[in-house]
Amino acid sequence: MARPARAAFVTLLATALCAGLVSSARAVPGSVQTADRATQQAPPVLTPATTEGAAPTAAGVGTALAAILKDPSLGPHHGIYVYDASRGKPVFSLGAATPYTPASTLKLLTTVSALATLGPDHTFATKVVSTGKGSIVLVGGGDPLLTAKASARDGFPARATLRALAASTAKALKAQGVASVTLGYDASLFSGPAVNANWEANYIPEGIAAPTSSLWVNEGRVSPGMAKRATSPALAAATSFQRLLTQYGVKVGVAKAAVAPAGATSLAQVKSPTLGQIVEYVNLHSDNDGAEVLLRHVGIATGNGGSYAGGVKGLRATLTKLGLDVSKARIYDGSGLTRANKVPLDLLAGAVRVAVSKDHPELRHLLSGLPVAGFNGSLRERFTSAGTGTGTGLVRAKTGTLTNVHSLAGYARDRSGTLLVFAIASDSVPVPKTLDARAALDRATAALASCGC
């Protein structure tokens, strides 16, 4: 199947699964052919009369998973939790009594909390305000995807750009007869340390994450697509804005840190994509920086402030309001980068469970942004080994990866049409067995998709 057709297939499948419009995703016949994957024959279509409405049982699911969960590559501490979302009840769990280091599956908790507190249509504005004739301040509004200028590498969603903001600002200044300005930059929306104290020391120098800021471009990168991050992302953004204003004919002095007065006159602004689109991007690409920005927005929205500590307080309070039990969870960041995080599997699955609930349509972007097995995001190159083909295109899940840690949390519709929500993890994988452990997780979730048990 050509890539445009593949994209259409993924979109159609995602819509059907999220909206519950089909009783079984396996009603899509034929095979899937991509440029970078071998052809995989889809399983035969089942006769609805023989399977429709059959409830999965603990014994049936346990039998389907038994051999896979004994795979030694998973190490001694591994487990799975499976919830029947079609009937609203847990159906199976093994090794789920103790919490796990979730790695990036923690982003599910962050993004579902952001959607719950702010709503999927919320946007973040980056502004330029006037603080007196010839004096302007660039004010960061916490847009995680703000970029200097549009680029083909940006992809979806379309991002706000400093170039557009500079053009609008220059136009407004010229209309006032102002040709020369002093420039301040305001990144005061977020508070507290820019770097999480629980992260490993190499994360910032190696570009695994950036110092979190409410004003940055390209997520603090020195240049788009590069890992290296600016020491001060806000200053780097202001410097970039200064150059752009100069290109539009405005003479600009050296940018300096400032706090814009509350009543300052707005000259121009650009708005981010919607929060729903940002959540989809963060989960699809496992964006650490975007998740950390959203955590701080949760803190602000819940009245706990814009620090990472305030964000965690807000996250825990929001999850509790959604009916999820956080009492056994230890959470220290929004991205899952720290190993200090310990989260029960039923809580990770719970984020997906509330998103599929008919009571929370505002959380649907959590589902539509999850990677599709074998097709996109962090699952694009997964589900390629023996025993995983039945999950290709049918499993949607957030990945989690740290050294010795591998996890998946998401959903799949099984052969009976039942929507199964799951979380599976190991935080004791021997390093030489990394690829084997990933394959075991893929086989387990593929078994759920083909179960009908």
PDB file of N, CA and C in Angstrom, residues 160-201:
ATOM      1  N   ALA A 160       3.013  27.681  15.517  1.00  0.00           N
ATOM      2  CA  ALA A 160       3.201  29.128  15.565  1.00  0.00           C
ATOM      3  C   ALA A 160       4.683  29.423  15.369  1.00  0.00           C
ATOM      4  N   THR A 161       5.012  30.552  14.719  1.00  0.00           N
ATOM      5  CA  THR A 161       6.401  30.872  14.441  1.00  0.00           C
ATOM      6  C   THR A 161       6.768  32.275  14.918  1.00  0.00           C
ATOM      7  N   LEU A 162       8.029  32.420  15.316  1.00  0.00           N
ATOM      8  CA  LEU A 162       8.538  33.740  15.657  1.00  0.00           C
ATOM      9  C   LEU A 162       8.586  34.644  14.428  1.00  0.00           C
ATOM     10  N   ARG A 163       8.790  34.070  13.249  1.00  0.00           N
ATOM     11  CA  ARG A 163       8.812  34.875  12.029  1.00  0.00           C
ATOM     12  C   ARG A 163       7.479  35.592  11.834  1.00  0.00           C
ATOM     13  N   ALA A 164       6.372  34.864  12.002  1.00  0.00           N
ATOM     14  CA  ALA A 164       5.059  35.490  11.861  1.00  0.00           C
ATOM     15  C   ALA A 164       4.850  36.555  12.933  1.00  0.00           C
ATOM     16  N   LEU A 165       5.325  36.274  14.148  1.00  0.00           N
ATOM     17  CA  LEU A 165       5.185  37.244  15.231  1.00  0.00           C
ATOM     18  C   LEU A 165       6.022  38.492  14.950  1.00  0.00           C
ATOM     19  N   ALA A 166       7.221  38.310  14.423  1.00  0.00           N
ATOM     20  CA  ALA A 166       8.080  39.452  14.101  1.00  0.00           C
ATOM     21  C   ALA A 166       7.466  40.298  12.994  1.00  0.00           C
ATOM     22  N   ALA A 167       6.887  39.652  11.985  1.00  0.00           N
ATOM     23  CA  ALA A 167       6.267  40.395  10.886  1.00  0.00           C
ATOM     24  C   ALA A 167       5.115  41.250  11.398  1.00  0.00           C
ATOM     25  N   SER A 168       4.272  40.659  12.260  1.00  0.00           N
ATOM     26  CA  SER A 168       3.136  41.405  12.807  1.00  0.00           C
ATOM     27  C   SER A 168       3.605  42.531  13.722  1.00  0.00           C
ATOM     28  N   THR A 169       4.640  42.267  14.501  1.00  0.00           N
ATOM     29  CA  THR A 169       5.174  43.283  15.405  1.00  0.00           C
ATOM     30  C   THR A 169       5.755  44.451  14.627  1.00  0.00           C
ATOM     31  N   ALA A 170       6.544  44.150  13.597  1.00  0.00           N
ATOM     32  CA  ALA A 170       7.145  45.205  12.784  1.00  0.00           C
ATOM     33  C   ALA A 170       6.063  46.063  12.136  1.00  0.00           C
ATOM     34  N   LYS A 171       5.012  45.436  11.669  1.00  0.00           N
ATOM     35  CA  LYS A 171       3.911  46.178  11.044  1.00  0.00           C
ATOM     36  C   LYS A 171       3.252  47.118  12.048  1.00  0.00           C
ATOM     37  N   ALA A 172       3.026  46.624  13.266  1.00  0.00           N
ATOM     38  CA  ALA A 172       2.396  47.448  14.306  1.00  0.00           C
ATOM     39  C   ALA A 172       3.302  48.605  14.719  1.00  0.00           C
ATOM     40  N   LEU A 173       4.594  48.366  14.819  1.00  0.00           N
ATOM     41  CA  LEU A 173       5.538  49.423  15.203  1.00  0.00           C
ATOM     42  C   LEU A 173       5.632  50.500  14.127  1.00  0.00           C
ATOM     43  N   LYS A 174       5.703  50.077  12.892  1.00  0.00           N
ATOM     44  CA  LYS A 174       5.800  51.035  11.797  1.00  0.00           C
ATOM     45  C   LYS A 174       4.537  51.895  11.707  1.00  0.00           C
ATOM     46  N   ALA A 175       3.387  51.284  12.032  1.00  0.00           N
ATOM     47  CA  ALA A 175       2.137  52.047  12.025  1.00  0.00           C
ATOM     48  C   ALA A 175       2.151  53.143  13.097  1.00  0.00           C
ATOM     49  N   GLN A 176       2.939  52.923  14.131  1.00  0.00           N
ATOM     50  CA  GLN A 176       3.076  53.917  15.205  1.00  0.00           C
ATOM     51  C   GLN A 176       4.243  54.864  14.955  1.00  0.00           C
ATOM     52  N   GLY A 177       4.956  54.679  13.862  1.00  0.00           N
ATOM     53  CA  GLY A 177       6.108  55.512  13.554  1.00  0.00           C
ATOM     54  C   GLY A 177       7.340  55.156  14.343  1.00  0.00           C
ATOM     55  N   VAL A 178       7.396  53.946  14.862  1.00  0.00           N
ATOM     56  CA  VAL A 178       8.538  53.496  15.671  1.00  0.00           C
ATOM     57  C   VAL A 178       9.467  52.658  14.800  1.00  0.00           C
ATOM     58  N   ALA A 179      10.719  53.050  14.707  1.00  0.00           N
ATOM     59  CA  ALA A 179      11.687  52.336  13.880  1.00  0.00           C
ATOM     60  C   ALA A 179      12.806  51.704  14.697  1.00  0.00           C
ATOM     61  N   SER A 180      12.867  52.015  15.989  1.00  0.00           N
ATOM     62  CA  SER A 180      13.938  51.496  16.843  1.00  0.00           C
ATOM     63  C   SER A 180      13.357  51.155  18.218  1.00  0.00           C
ATOM     64  N   VAL A 181      13.712  49.989  18.746  1.00  0.00           N
ATOM     65  CA  VAL A 181      13.148  49.569  20.035  1.00  0.00           C
ATOM     66  C   VAL A 181      14.198  48.905  20.912  1.00  0.00           C
ATOM     67  N   THR A 182      13.919  48.907  22.210  1.00  0.00           N
ATOM     68  CA  THR A 182      14.633  48.035  23.136  1.00  0.00           C
ATOM     69  C   THR A 182      13.780  46.787  23.315  1.00  0.00           C
ATOM     70  N   LEU A 183      14.416  45.657  23.499  1.00  0.00           N
ATOM     71  CA  LEU A 183      13.689  44.382  23.562  1.00  0.00           C
ATOM     72  C   LEU A 183      13.936  43.677  24.891  1.00  0.00           C
ATOM     73  N   GLY A 184      12.864  43.365  25.583  1.00  0.00           N
ATOM     74  CA  GLY A 184      12.934  42.519  26.762  1.00  0.00           C
ATOM     75  C   GLY A 184      12.274  41.185  26.470  1.00  0.00           C
ATOM     76  N   TYR A 185      12.592  40.186  27.271  1.00  0.00           N
ATOM     77  CA  TYR A 185      11.908  38.889  27.111  1.00  0.00           C
ATOM     78  C   TYR A 185      11.453  38.398  28.481  1.00  0.00           C
ATOM     79  N   ASP A 186      10.238  37.871  28.518  1.00  0.00           N
ATOM     80  CA  ASP A 186       9.582  37.496  29.766  1.00  0.00           C
ATOM     81  C   ASP A 186       9.240  36.010  29.738  1.00  0.00           C
ATOM     82  N   ALA A 187       9.930  35.234  30.558  1.00  0.00           N
ATOM     83  CA  ALA A 187       9.670  33.795  30.677  1.00  0.00           C
ATOM     84  C   ALA A 187       9.194  33.463  32.082  1.00  0.00           C
ATOM     85  N   SER A 188       8.492  34.413  32.707  1.00  0.00           N
ATOM     86  CA  SER A 188       8.120  34.268  34.120  1.00  0.00           C
ATOM     87  C   SER A 188       6.877  33.418  34.360  1.00  0.00           C
ATOM     88  N   LEU A 189       6.218  32.957  33.294  1.00  0.00           N
ATOM     89  CA  LEU A 189       5.007  32.147  33.490  1.00  0.00           C
ATOM     90  C   LEU A 189       5.310  30.892  34.299  1.00  0.00           C
ATOM     91  N   PHE A 190       6.453  30.266  34.003  1.00  0.00           N
ATOM     92  CA  PHE A 190       6.864  29.087  34.756  1.00  0.00           C
ATOM     93  C   PHE A 190       7.804  29.517  35.879  1.00  0.00           C
ATOM     94  N   SER A 191       7.753  28.786  36.963  1.00  0.00           N
ATOM     95  CA  SER A 191       8.569  29.114  38.124  1.00  0.00           C
ATOM     96  C   SER A 191       9.395  27.913  38.556  1.00  0.00           C
ATOM     97  N   GLY A 192      10.242  28.130  39.562  1.00  0.00           N
ATOM     98  CA  GLY A 192      11.037  27.026  40.091  1.00  0.00           C
ATOM     99  C   GLY A 192      12.181  26.652  39.165  1.00  0.00           C
ATOM    100  N   PRO A 193      12.935  25.621  39.532  1.00  0.00           N
ATOM    101  CA  PRO A 193      14.083  25.193  38.720  1.00  0.00           C
ATOM    102  C   PRO A 193      13.659  24.796  37.317  1.00  0.00           C
ATOM    103  N   ALA A 194      14.477  25.158  36.332  1.00  0.00           N
ATOM    104  CA  ALA A 194      14.197  24.792  34.940  1.00  0.00           C
ATOM    105  C   ALA A 194      14.540  23.334  34.668  1.00  0.00           C
ATOM    106  N   VAL A 195      15.398  22.753  35.493  1.00  0.00           N
ATOM    107  CA  VAL A 195      15.823  21.365  35.327  1.00  0.00           C
ATOM    108  C   VAL A 195      15.363  20.556  36.531  1.00  0.00           C
ATOM    109  N   ASN A 196      14.702  19.444  36.271  1.00  0.00           N
ATOM    110  CA  ASN A 196      14.187  18.600  37.342  1.00  0.00           C
ATOM    111  C   ASN A 196      15.340  17.983  38.149  1.00  0.00           C
ATOM    112  N   ALA A 197      15.284  18.144  39.448  1.00  0.00           N
ATOM    113  CA  ALA A 197      16.358  17.651  40.321  1.00  0.00           C
ATOM    114  C   ALA A 197      16.454  16.129  40.325  1.00  0.00           C
ATOM    115  N   ASN A 198      15.426  15.449  39.855  1.00  0.00           N
ATOM    116  CA  ASN A 198      15.421  13.988  39.850  1.00  0.00           C
ATOM    117  C   ASN A 198      16.005  13.392  38.567  1.00  0.00           C
ATOM    118  N   TRP A 199      16.337  14.232  37.601  1.00  0.00           N
ATOM    119  CA  TRP A 199      16.909  13.743  36.354  1.00  0.00           C
ATOM    120  C   TRP A 199      18.381  13.422  36.519  1.00  0.00           C
ATOM    121  N   GLU A 200      18.871  12.544  35.679  1.00  0.00           N
ATOM    122  CA  GLU A 200      20.287  12.219  35.691  1.00  0.00           C
ATOM    123  C   GLU A 200      21.084  13.382  35.111  1.00  0.00           C
ATOM    124  N   ALA A 201      22.308  13.531  35.571  1.00  0.00           N
ATOM    125  CA  ALA A 201      23.126  14.704  35.261  1.00  0.00           C
ATOM    126  C   ALA A 201      23.416  14.853  33.764  1.00  0.00           C
TER     127      ALA A 201
END
